[in-house]
Tab-separated table of N, CA and C in Angstrom:
chain	number	residue	atom	x	y	z
A	1	MET	N	5.985	57.188	-22.866
A	1	MET	CA	5.869	56.013	-22.019
A	1	MET	C	4.412	55.892	-21.564
A	2	TYR	N	3.918	54.675	-21.591
A	2	TYR	CA	2.539	54.391	-21.188
A	2	TYR	C	2.538	53.379	-20.051
A	3	CYS	N	1.456	53.353	-19.296
A	3	CYS	CA	1.230	52.278	-18.343
A	3	CYS	C	0.242	51.329	-19.019
A	4	ARG	N	0.669	50.111	-19.280
A	4	ARG	CA	-0.148	49.111	-19.972
A	4	ARG	C	-0.402	47.929	-19.045
A	5	GLY	N	-1.515	47.246	-19.301
A	5	GLY	CA	-1.831	46.033	-18.568
A	5	GLY	C	-1.459	44.810	-19.387
A	6	ILE	N	-0.876	43.839	-18.726
A	6	ILE	CA	-0.574	42.562	-19.367
A	6	ILE	C	-1.272	41.484	-18.556
A	7	ARG	N	-2.104	40.697	-19.235
A	7	ARG	CA	-2.871	39.644	-18.577
A	7	ARG	C	-2.236	38.292	-18.811
A	8	GLY	N	-2.534	37.390	-17.885
A	8	GLY	CA	-2.096	36.018	-18.024
A	8	GLY	C	-2.872	35.125	-17.077
A	9	ALA	N	-2.856	33.832	-17.365
A	9	ALA	CA	-3.521	32.868	-16.490
A	9	ALA	C	-2.942	31.481	-16.718
A	10	THR	N	-3.044	30.674	-15.684
A	10	THR	CA	-2.601	29.286	-15.733
A	10	THR	C	-3.462	28.483	-14.775
A	11	THR	N	-3.286	27.197	-14.786
A	11	THR	CA	-3.993	26.327	-13.854
A	11	THR	C	-3.002	25.376	-13.192
A	12	VAL	N	-3.443	24.804	-12.090
A	12	VAL	CA	-2.683	23.758	-11.402
A	12	VAL	C	-3.577	22.538	-11.248
A	13	GLU	N	-2.966	21.403	-11.015
A	13	GLU	CA	-3.724	20.161	-10.817
A	13	GLU	C	-4.241	20.027	-9.387
A	14	HIS	N	-3.425	20.481	-8.430
A	14	HIS	CA	-3.752	20.296	-7.017
A	14	HIS	C	-3.551	21.588	-6.233
A	15	ASN	N	-4.269	21.713	-5.153
A	15	ASN	CA	-4.125	22.850	-4.250
A	15	ASN	C	-2.933	22.588	-3.330
A	16	GLN	N	-1.740	22.698	-3.908
A	16	GLN	CA	-0.507	22.469	-3.161
A	16	GLN	C	0.418	23.665	-3.339
A	17	ARG	N	1.066	24.022	-2.253
A	17	ARG	CA	1.958	25.185	-2.243
A	17	ARG	C	2.958	25.142	-3.395
A	18	GLU	N	3.643	24.018	-3.546
A	18	GLU	CA	4.678	23.900	-4.566
A	18	GLU	C	4.117	24.088	-5.972
A	19	GLU	N	2.931	23.565	-6.228
A	19	GLU	CA	2.319	23.716	-7.559
A	19	GLU	C	1.939	25.165	-7.831
A	20	ILE	N	1.381	25.833	-6.846
A	20	ILE	CA	0.985	27.239	-7.012
A	20	ILE	C	2.225	28.095	-7.282
A	21	LEU	N	3.293	27.875	-6.526
A	21	LEU	CA	4.518	28.649	-6.724
A	21	LEU	C	5.145	28.364	-8.084
A	22	ALA	N	5.225	27.087	-8.462
A	22	ALA	CA	5.831	26.730	-9.753
A	22	ALA	C	5.012	27.279	-10.917
A	23	ALA	N	3.699	27.167	-10.847
A	23	ALA	CA	2.837	27.656	-11.932
A	23	ALA	C	2.911	29.172	-12.055
A	24	THR	N	2.941	29.864	-10.929
A	24	THR	CA	3.044	31.327	-10.946
A	24	THR	C	4.382	31.769	-11.516
A	25	THR	N	5.449	31.119	-11.107
A	25	THR	CA	6.782	31.444	-11.622
A	25	THR	C	6.840	31.219	-13.129
A	26	GLU	N	6.336	30.081	-13.591
A	26	GLU	CA	6.329	29.784	-15.023
A	26	GLU	C	5.558	30.856	-15.793
A	27	LEU	N	4.387	31.232	-15.305
A	27	LEU	CA	3.567	32.239	-15.972
A	27	LEU	C	4.279	33.584	-16.019
A	28	LEU	N	4.816	34.021	-14.896
A	28	LEU	CA	5.509	35.312	-14.867
A	28	LEU	C	6.737	35.318	-15.771
A	29	GLN	N	7.505	34.241	-15.772
A	29	GLN	CA	8.693	34.183	-16.625
A	29	GLN	C	8.325	34.260	-18.102
A	30	LEU	N	7.229	33.630	-18.489
A	30	LEU	CA	6.780	33.723	-19.886
A	30	LEU	C	6.335	35.144	-20.231
A	31	ILE	N	5.596	35.766	-19.342
A	31	ILE	CA	5.159	37.153	-19.582
A	31	ILE	C	6.373	38.071	-19.692
A	32	ILE	N	7.326	37.911	-18.798
A	32	ILE	CA	8.539	38.735	-18.801
A	32	ILE	C	9.317	38.552	-20.105
A	33	SER	N	9.536	37.309	-20.506
A	33	SER	CA	10.337	37.070	-21.708
A	33	SER	C	9.621	37.514	-22.978
A	34	ARG	N	8.329	37.256	-23.082
A	34	ARG	CA	7.594	37.611	-24.297
A	34	ARG	C	7.398	39.121	-24.451
A	35	ASN	N	7.499	39.856	-23.335
A	35	ASN	CA	7.316	41.308	-23.376
A	35	ASN	C	8.599	42.070	-23.070
A	36	ALA	N	9.728	41.352	-22.988
A	36	ALA	CA	11.041	41.961	-22.737
A	36	ALA	C	11.008	42.916	-21.550
A	37	LEU	N	10.471	42.434	-20.426
A	37	LEU	CA	10.317	43.267	-19.236
A	37	LEU	C	11.500	43.131	-18.287
A	38	GLN	N	11.741	44.208	-17.568
A	38	GLN	CA	12.649	44.222	-16.430
A	38	GLN	C	11.776	44.494	-15.203
A	39	ALA	N	12.221	44.079	-14.040
A	39	ALA	CA	11.444	44.324	-12.815
A	39	ALA	C	11.142	45.815	-12.651
A	40	GLU	N	12.075	46.650	-13.067
A	40	GLU	CA	11.908	48.104	-12.951
A	40	GLU	C	10.733	48.619	-13.791
A	41	ASP	N	10.334	47.878	-14.826
A	41	ASP	CA	9.217	48.273	-15.690
A	41	ASP	C	7.857	48.026	-15.041
A	42	VAL	N	7.813	47.159	-14.038
A	42	VAL	CA	6.547	46.716	-13.458
A	42	VAL	C	6.103	47.684	-12.374
A	43	ALA	N	4.946	48.323	-12.595
A	43	ALA	CA	4.408	49.278	-11.624
A	43	ALA	C	3.716	48.550	-10.474
A	44	SER	N	2.950	47.499	-10.787
A	44	SER	CA	2.268	46.702	-9.768
A	44	SER	C	1.698	45.446	-10.412
A	45	VAL	N	1.334	44.481	-9.556
A	45	VAL	CA	0.791	43.219	-10.036
A	45	VAL	C	-0.374	42.812	-9.150
A	46	ILE	N	-1.456	42.372	-9.788
A	46	ILE	CA	-2.602	41.828	-9.076
A	46	ILE	C	-2.755	40.365	-9.477
A	47	PHE	N	-2.798	39.483	-8.486
A	47	PHE	CA	-3.044	38.067	-8.701
A	47	PHE	C	-4.435	37.737	-8.192
A	48	SER	N	-5.115	36.818	-8.867
A	48	SER	CA	-6.349	36.271	-8.302
A	48	SER	C	-6.295	34.758	-8.407
A	49	LEU	N	-6.942	34.118	-7.453
A	49	LEU	CA	-7.026	32.665	-7.430
A	49	LEU	C	-8.484	32.256	-7.288
A	50	THR	N	-8.823	31.143	-7.891
A	50	THR	CA	-10.168	30.608	-7.697
A	50	THR	C	-10.285	30.114	-6.258
A	51	GLU	N	-11.523	29.972	-5.790
A	51	GLU	CA	-11.743	29.670	-4.372
A	51	GLU	C	-11.216	28.307	-3.932
A	52	ASP	N	-10.859	27.446	-4.877
A	52	ASP	CA	-10.331	26.132	-4.524
A	52	ASP	C	-8.809	26.133	-4.345
A	53	LEU	N	-8.186	27.302	-4.438
A	53	LEU	CA	-6.743	27.434	-4.229
A	53	LEU	C	-6.471	28.341	-3.031
A	54	ASP	N	-5.876	27.768	-1.996
A	54	ASP	CA	-5.541	28.554	-0.812
A	54	ASP	C	-4.284	28.059	-0.105
A	55	ALA	N	-3.474	27.233	-0.790
A	55	ALA	CA	-2.281	26.673	-0.157
A	55	ALA	C	-1.117	27.666	-0.095
A	56	GLU	N	-1.153	28.703	-0.940
A	56	GLU	CA	-0.084	29.715	-0.922
A	56	GLU	C	-0.520	30.946	-1.718
A	57	PHE	N	0.099	32.059	-1.410
A	57	PHE	CA	-0.102	33.291	-2.168
A	57	PHE	C	0.786	33.249	-3.410
A	58	PRO	N	0.264	33.547	-4.601
A	58	PRO	CA	1.125	33.601	-5.782
A	58	PRO	C	2.203	34.681	-5.666
A	59	ALA	N	1.945	35.706	-4.890
A	59	ALA	CA	2.930	36.777	-4.709
A	59	ALA	C	4.233	36.254	-4.116
A	60	VAL	N	4.176	35.158	-3.375
A	60	VAL	CA	5.394	34.565	-2.810
A	60	VAL	C	6.343	34.164	-3.937
A	61	ALA	N	5.802	33.631	-5.023
A	61	ALA	CA	6.637	33.258	-6.175
A	61	ALA	C	7.277	34.494	-6.791
A	62	ALA	N	6.500	35.553	-6.948
A	62	ALA	CA	7.038	36.788	-7.536
A	62	ALA	C	8.139	37.377	-6.651
A	63	ARG	N	7.957	37.340	-5.353
A	63	ARG	CA	8.947	37.896	-4.427
A	63	ARG	C	10.294	37.188	-4.529
A	64	SER	N	10.282	35.927	-4.955
A	64	SER	CA	11.540	35.176	-5.042
A	64	SER	C	12.292	35.443	-6.343
A	65	MET	N	11.690	36.201	-7.246
A	65	MET	CA	12.340	36.506	-8.523
A	65	MET	C	13.278	37.702	-8.355
A	66	PRO	N	14.436	37.674	-9.013
A	66	PRO	CA	15.401	38.774	-8.884
A	66	PRO	C	14.790	40.138	-9.232
A	67	GLY	N	14.968	41.088	-8.330
A	67	GLY	CA	14.510	42.451	-8.569
A	67	GLY	C	13.058	42.725	-8.222
A	68	TRP	N	12.317	41.714	-7.803
A	68	TRP	CA	10.884	41.881	-7.563
A	68	TRP	C	10.519	42.184	-6.110
A	69	THR	N	11.502	42.359	-5.235
A	69	THR	CA	11.171	42.595	-3.826
A	69	THR	C	10.486	43.941	-3.599
A	70	GLU	N	10.692	44.897	-4.491
A	70	GLU	CA	10.088	46.225	-4.337
A	70	GLU	C	8.827	46.429	-5.176
A	71	VAL	N	8.465	45.443	-5.999
A	71	VAL	CA	7.273	45.570	-6.842
A	71	VAL	C	6.028	45.393	-5.972
A	72	PRO	N	5.071	46.339	-6.005
A	72	PRO	CA	3.840	46.177	-5.239
A	72	PRO	C	3.008	45.008	-5.799
A	73	LEU	N	2.653	44.073	-4.914
A	73	LEU	CA	1.907	42.880	-5.305
A	73	LEU	C	0.659	42.744	-4.439
A	74	MET	N	-0.411	42.236	-5.032
A	74	MET	CA	-1.640	42.015	-4.277
A	74	MET	C	-2.285	40.715	-4.753
A	75	CYS	N	-2.802	39.954	-3.811
A	75	CYS	CA	-3.516	38.713	-4.125
A	75	CYS	C	-4.964	38.847	-3.680
A	76	MET	N	-5.850	38.253	-4.474
A	76	MET	CA	-7.267	38.290	-4.111
A	76	MET	C	-7.977	37.051	-4.625
A	77	ARG	N	-9.208	36.882	-4.194
A	77	ARG	CA	-10.041	35.744	-4.564
A	77	ARG	C	-10.853	36.089	-5.809
A	78	GLU	N	-10.876	35.169	-6.755
A	78	GLU	CA	-11.681	35.314	-7.971
A	78	GLU	C	-13.169	35.127	-7.618
A	79	ILE	N	-14.049	35.782	-8.321
A	79	ILE	CA	-15.489	35.611	-8.107
A	79	ILE	C	-15.865	34.177	-8.478
A	80	PRO	N	-16.542	33.435	-7.583
A	80	PRO	CA	-16.875	32.033	-7.863
A	80	PRO	C	-18.119	31.876	-8.750
A	81	VAL	N	-17.987	32.204	-10.006
A	81	VAL	CA	-19.098	32.092	-10.953
A	81	VAL	C	-19.342	30.600	-11.235
A	82	PRO	N	-20.590	30.130	-11.122
A	82	PRO	CA	-20.871	28.717	-11.400
A	82	PRO	C	-20.402	28.320	-12.802
A	83	GLY	N	-19.718	27.184	-12.880
A	83	GLY	CA	-19.238	26.679	-14.159
A	83	GLY	C	-17.926	27.276	-14.628
A	84	SER	N	-17.329	28.163	-13.836
A	84	SER	CA	-16.071	28.787	-14.265
A	84	SER	C	-14.900	27.826	-14.078
A	85	LEU	N	-13.782	28.165	-14.716
A	85	LEU	CA	-12.576	27.353	-14.666
A	85	LEU	C	-12.094	27.211	-13.229
A	86	ARG	N	-11.746	26.002	-12.849
A	86	ARG	CA	-11.281	25.706	-11.487
A	86	ARG	C	-9.745	25.710	-11.424
A	87	LYS	N	-9.248	25.832	-10.205
A	87	LYS	CA	-7.803	25.793	-9.926
A	87	LYS	C	-7.001	26.715	-10.857
A	88	CYS	N	-7.477	27.936	-10.950
A	88	CYS	CA	-6.910	28.907	-11.882
A	88	CYS	C	-6.242	30.066	-11.145
A	89	ILE	N	-5.065	30.425	-11.641
A	89	ILE	CA	-4.317	31.585	-11.154
A	89	ILE	C	-4.304	32.606	-12.285
A	90	ARG	N	-4.785	33.804	-12.002
A	90	ARG	CA	-4.794	34.871	-13.002
A	90	ARG	C	-3.869	35.992	-12.527
A	91	VAL	N	-3.351	36.748	-13.486
A	91	VAL	CA	-2.463	37.848	-13.132
A	91	VAL	C	-2.722	39.034	-14.062
A	92	LEU	N	-2.579	40.223	-13.502
A	92	LEU	CA	-2.622	41.473	-14.262
A	92	LEU	C	-1.413	42.286	-13.845
A	93	LEU	N	-0.475	42.445	-14.774
A	93	LEU	CA	0.701	43.273	-14.525
A	93	LEU	C	0.441	44.661	-15.104
A	94	HIS	N	0.738	45.689	-14.333
A	94	HIS	CA	0.725	47.067	-14.820
A	94	HIS	C	2.182	47.425	-15.096
A	95	VAL	N	2.496	47.696	-16.359
A	95	VAL	CA	3.890	47.942	-16.722
A	95	VAL	C	4.048	49.281	-17.424
A	96	ASN	N	5.191	49.884	-17.207
A	96	ASN	CA	5.554	51.110	-17.906
A	96	ASN	C	6.336	50.698	-19.146
A	97	THR	N	5.836	51.129	-20.310
A	97	THR	CA	6.430	50.665	-21.555
A	97	THR	C	6.176	51.666	-22.678
A	98	THR	N	6.984	51.558	-23.708
A	98	THR	CA	6.749	52.335	-24.921
A	98	THR	C	6.004	51.497	-25.960
A	99	ARG	N	5.729	50.230	-25.646
A	99	ARG	CA	5.010	49.352	-26.575
A	99	ARG	C	3.563	49.789	-26.745
A	100	SER	N	3.058	49.576	-27.948
A	100	SER	CA	1.647	49.862	-28.213
A	100	SER	C	0.793	48.722	-27.671
A	101	LEU	N	-0.508	48.936	-27.628
A	101	LEU	CA	-1.422	47.878	-27.170
A	101	LEU	C	-1.293	46.611	-28.007
A	102	THR	N	-1.096	46.769	-29.285
A	102	THR	CA	-1.002	45.599	-30.161
A	102	THR	C	0.319	44.854	-30.011
A	103	GLU	N	1.317	45.509	-29.418
A	103	GLU	CA	2.613	44.855	-29.197
A	103	GLU	C	2.671	44.076	-27.880
A	104	ILE	N	1.727	44.326	-27.000
A	104	ILE	CA	1.687	43.618	-25.716
A	104	ILE	C	1.295	42.169	-25.956
A	105	GLN	N	2.009	41.252	-25.304
A	105	GLN	CA	1.729	39.825	-25.461
A	105	GLN	C	1.210	39.247	-24.148
A	106	HIS	N	-0.075	38.950	-24.128
A	106	HIS	CA	-0.712	38.310	-22.985
A	106	HIS	C	-0.391	36.818	-23.052
A	107	VAL	N	-0.423	36.137	-21.905
A	107	VAL	CA	0.010	34.740	-21.853
A	107	VAL	C	-1.009	33.890	-21.095
A	108	TYR	N	-1.588	32.928	-21.797
A	108	TYR	CA	-2.515	31.962	-21.196
A	108	TYR	C	-1.964	30.568	-21.468
A	109	ILE	N	-1.749	29.804	-20.383
A	109	ILE	CA	-1.135	28.488	-20.521
A	109	ILE	C	-1.932	27.421	-19.773
A	110	HIS	N	-1.613	26.182	-20.087
A	110	HIS	CA	-2.219	25.002	-19.472
A	110	HIS	C	-3.744	25.073	-19.613
A	111	GLY	N	-4.499	24.772	-18.569
A	111	GLY	CA	-5.957	24.761	-18.670
A	111	GLY	C	-6.567	26.126	-18.925
A	112	ALA	N	-5.809	27.180	-18.709
A	112	ALA	CA	-6.325	28.537	-18.890
A	112	ALA	C	-6.380	28.959	-20.355
A	113	VAL	N	-5.831	28.159	-21.269
A	113	VAL	CA	-5.893	28.538	-22.688
A	113	VAL	C	-7.333	28.632	-23.170
A	114	ASN	N	-8.243	27.938	-22.505
A	114	ASN	CA	-9.661	28.000	-22.876
A	114	ASN	C	-10.294	29.350	-22.553
A	115	LEU	N	-9.688	30.098	-21.639
A	115	LEU	CA	-10.220	31.413	-21.287
A	115	LEU	C	-10.030	32.415	-22.414
A	116	ARG	N	-8.855	32.406	-23.020
A	116	ARG	CA	-8.511	33.336	-24.102
A	116	ARG	C	-7.651	32.593	-25.113
A	117	PRO	N	-8.270	31.746	-25.950
A	117	PRO	CA	-7.491	30.950	-26.899
A	117	PRO	C	-6.578	31.766	-27.811
A	118	ILE	N	-6.949	32.995	-28.098
A	118	ILE	CA	-6.128	33.835	-28.976
A	118	ILE	C	-4.766	34.141	-28.356
A	119	PHE	N	-4.672	34.067	-27.016
A	119	PHE	CA	-3.426	34.353	-26.309
A	119	PHE	C	-2.762	33.089	-25.778
A	120	ALA	N	-3.165	31.928	-26.269
A	120	ALA	CA	-2.600	30.660	-25.805
A	120	ALA	C	-1.119	30.575	-26.167
A	121	VAL	N	-0.336	30.107	-25.218
A	121	VAL	CA	1.108	29.958	-25.398
A	121	VAL	C	1.491	28.550	-24.989
A	122	GLN	N	2.382	27.941	-25.741
A	122	GLN	CA	2.940	26.640	-25.386
A	122	GLN	C	4.210	26.873	-24.571
A	123	PRO	N	4.174	26.544	-23.259
A	123	PRO	CA	5.374	26.774	-22.432
A	123	PRO	C	6.539	25.877	-22.817
């Protein structure tokens, strides 16, 4: 068994609580399904948001998912690099798995597909 990182990112149109929660839920559900994860597999999760998003913590969306109340979650601010993607939610899941690095499926959706086109997913 290994501890592996799974990355993902998405964007929202507006700095609104409902959009942040819906986008985070969509991203996490895609990561979970594409990697056949159970909440018990997740060691911890780090979320980051660009500085233009502050209407809600993405961790609130994760907490509402079945089995995720005990998963350690942390939210932080992304470094505001000039010219970087705006209204972006990023996630790094640390998971316990027997999958190899090449079997891990990272998920980039919506405006975030430009960050890592090789991991672009159509939701």
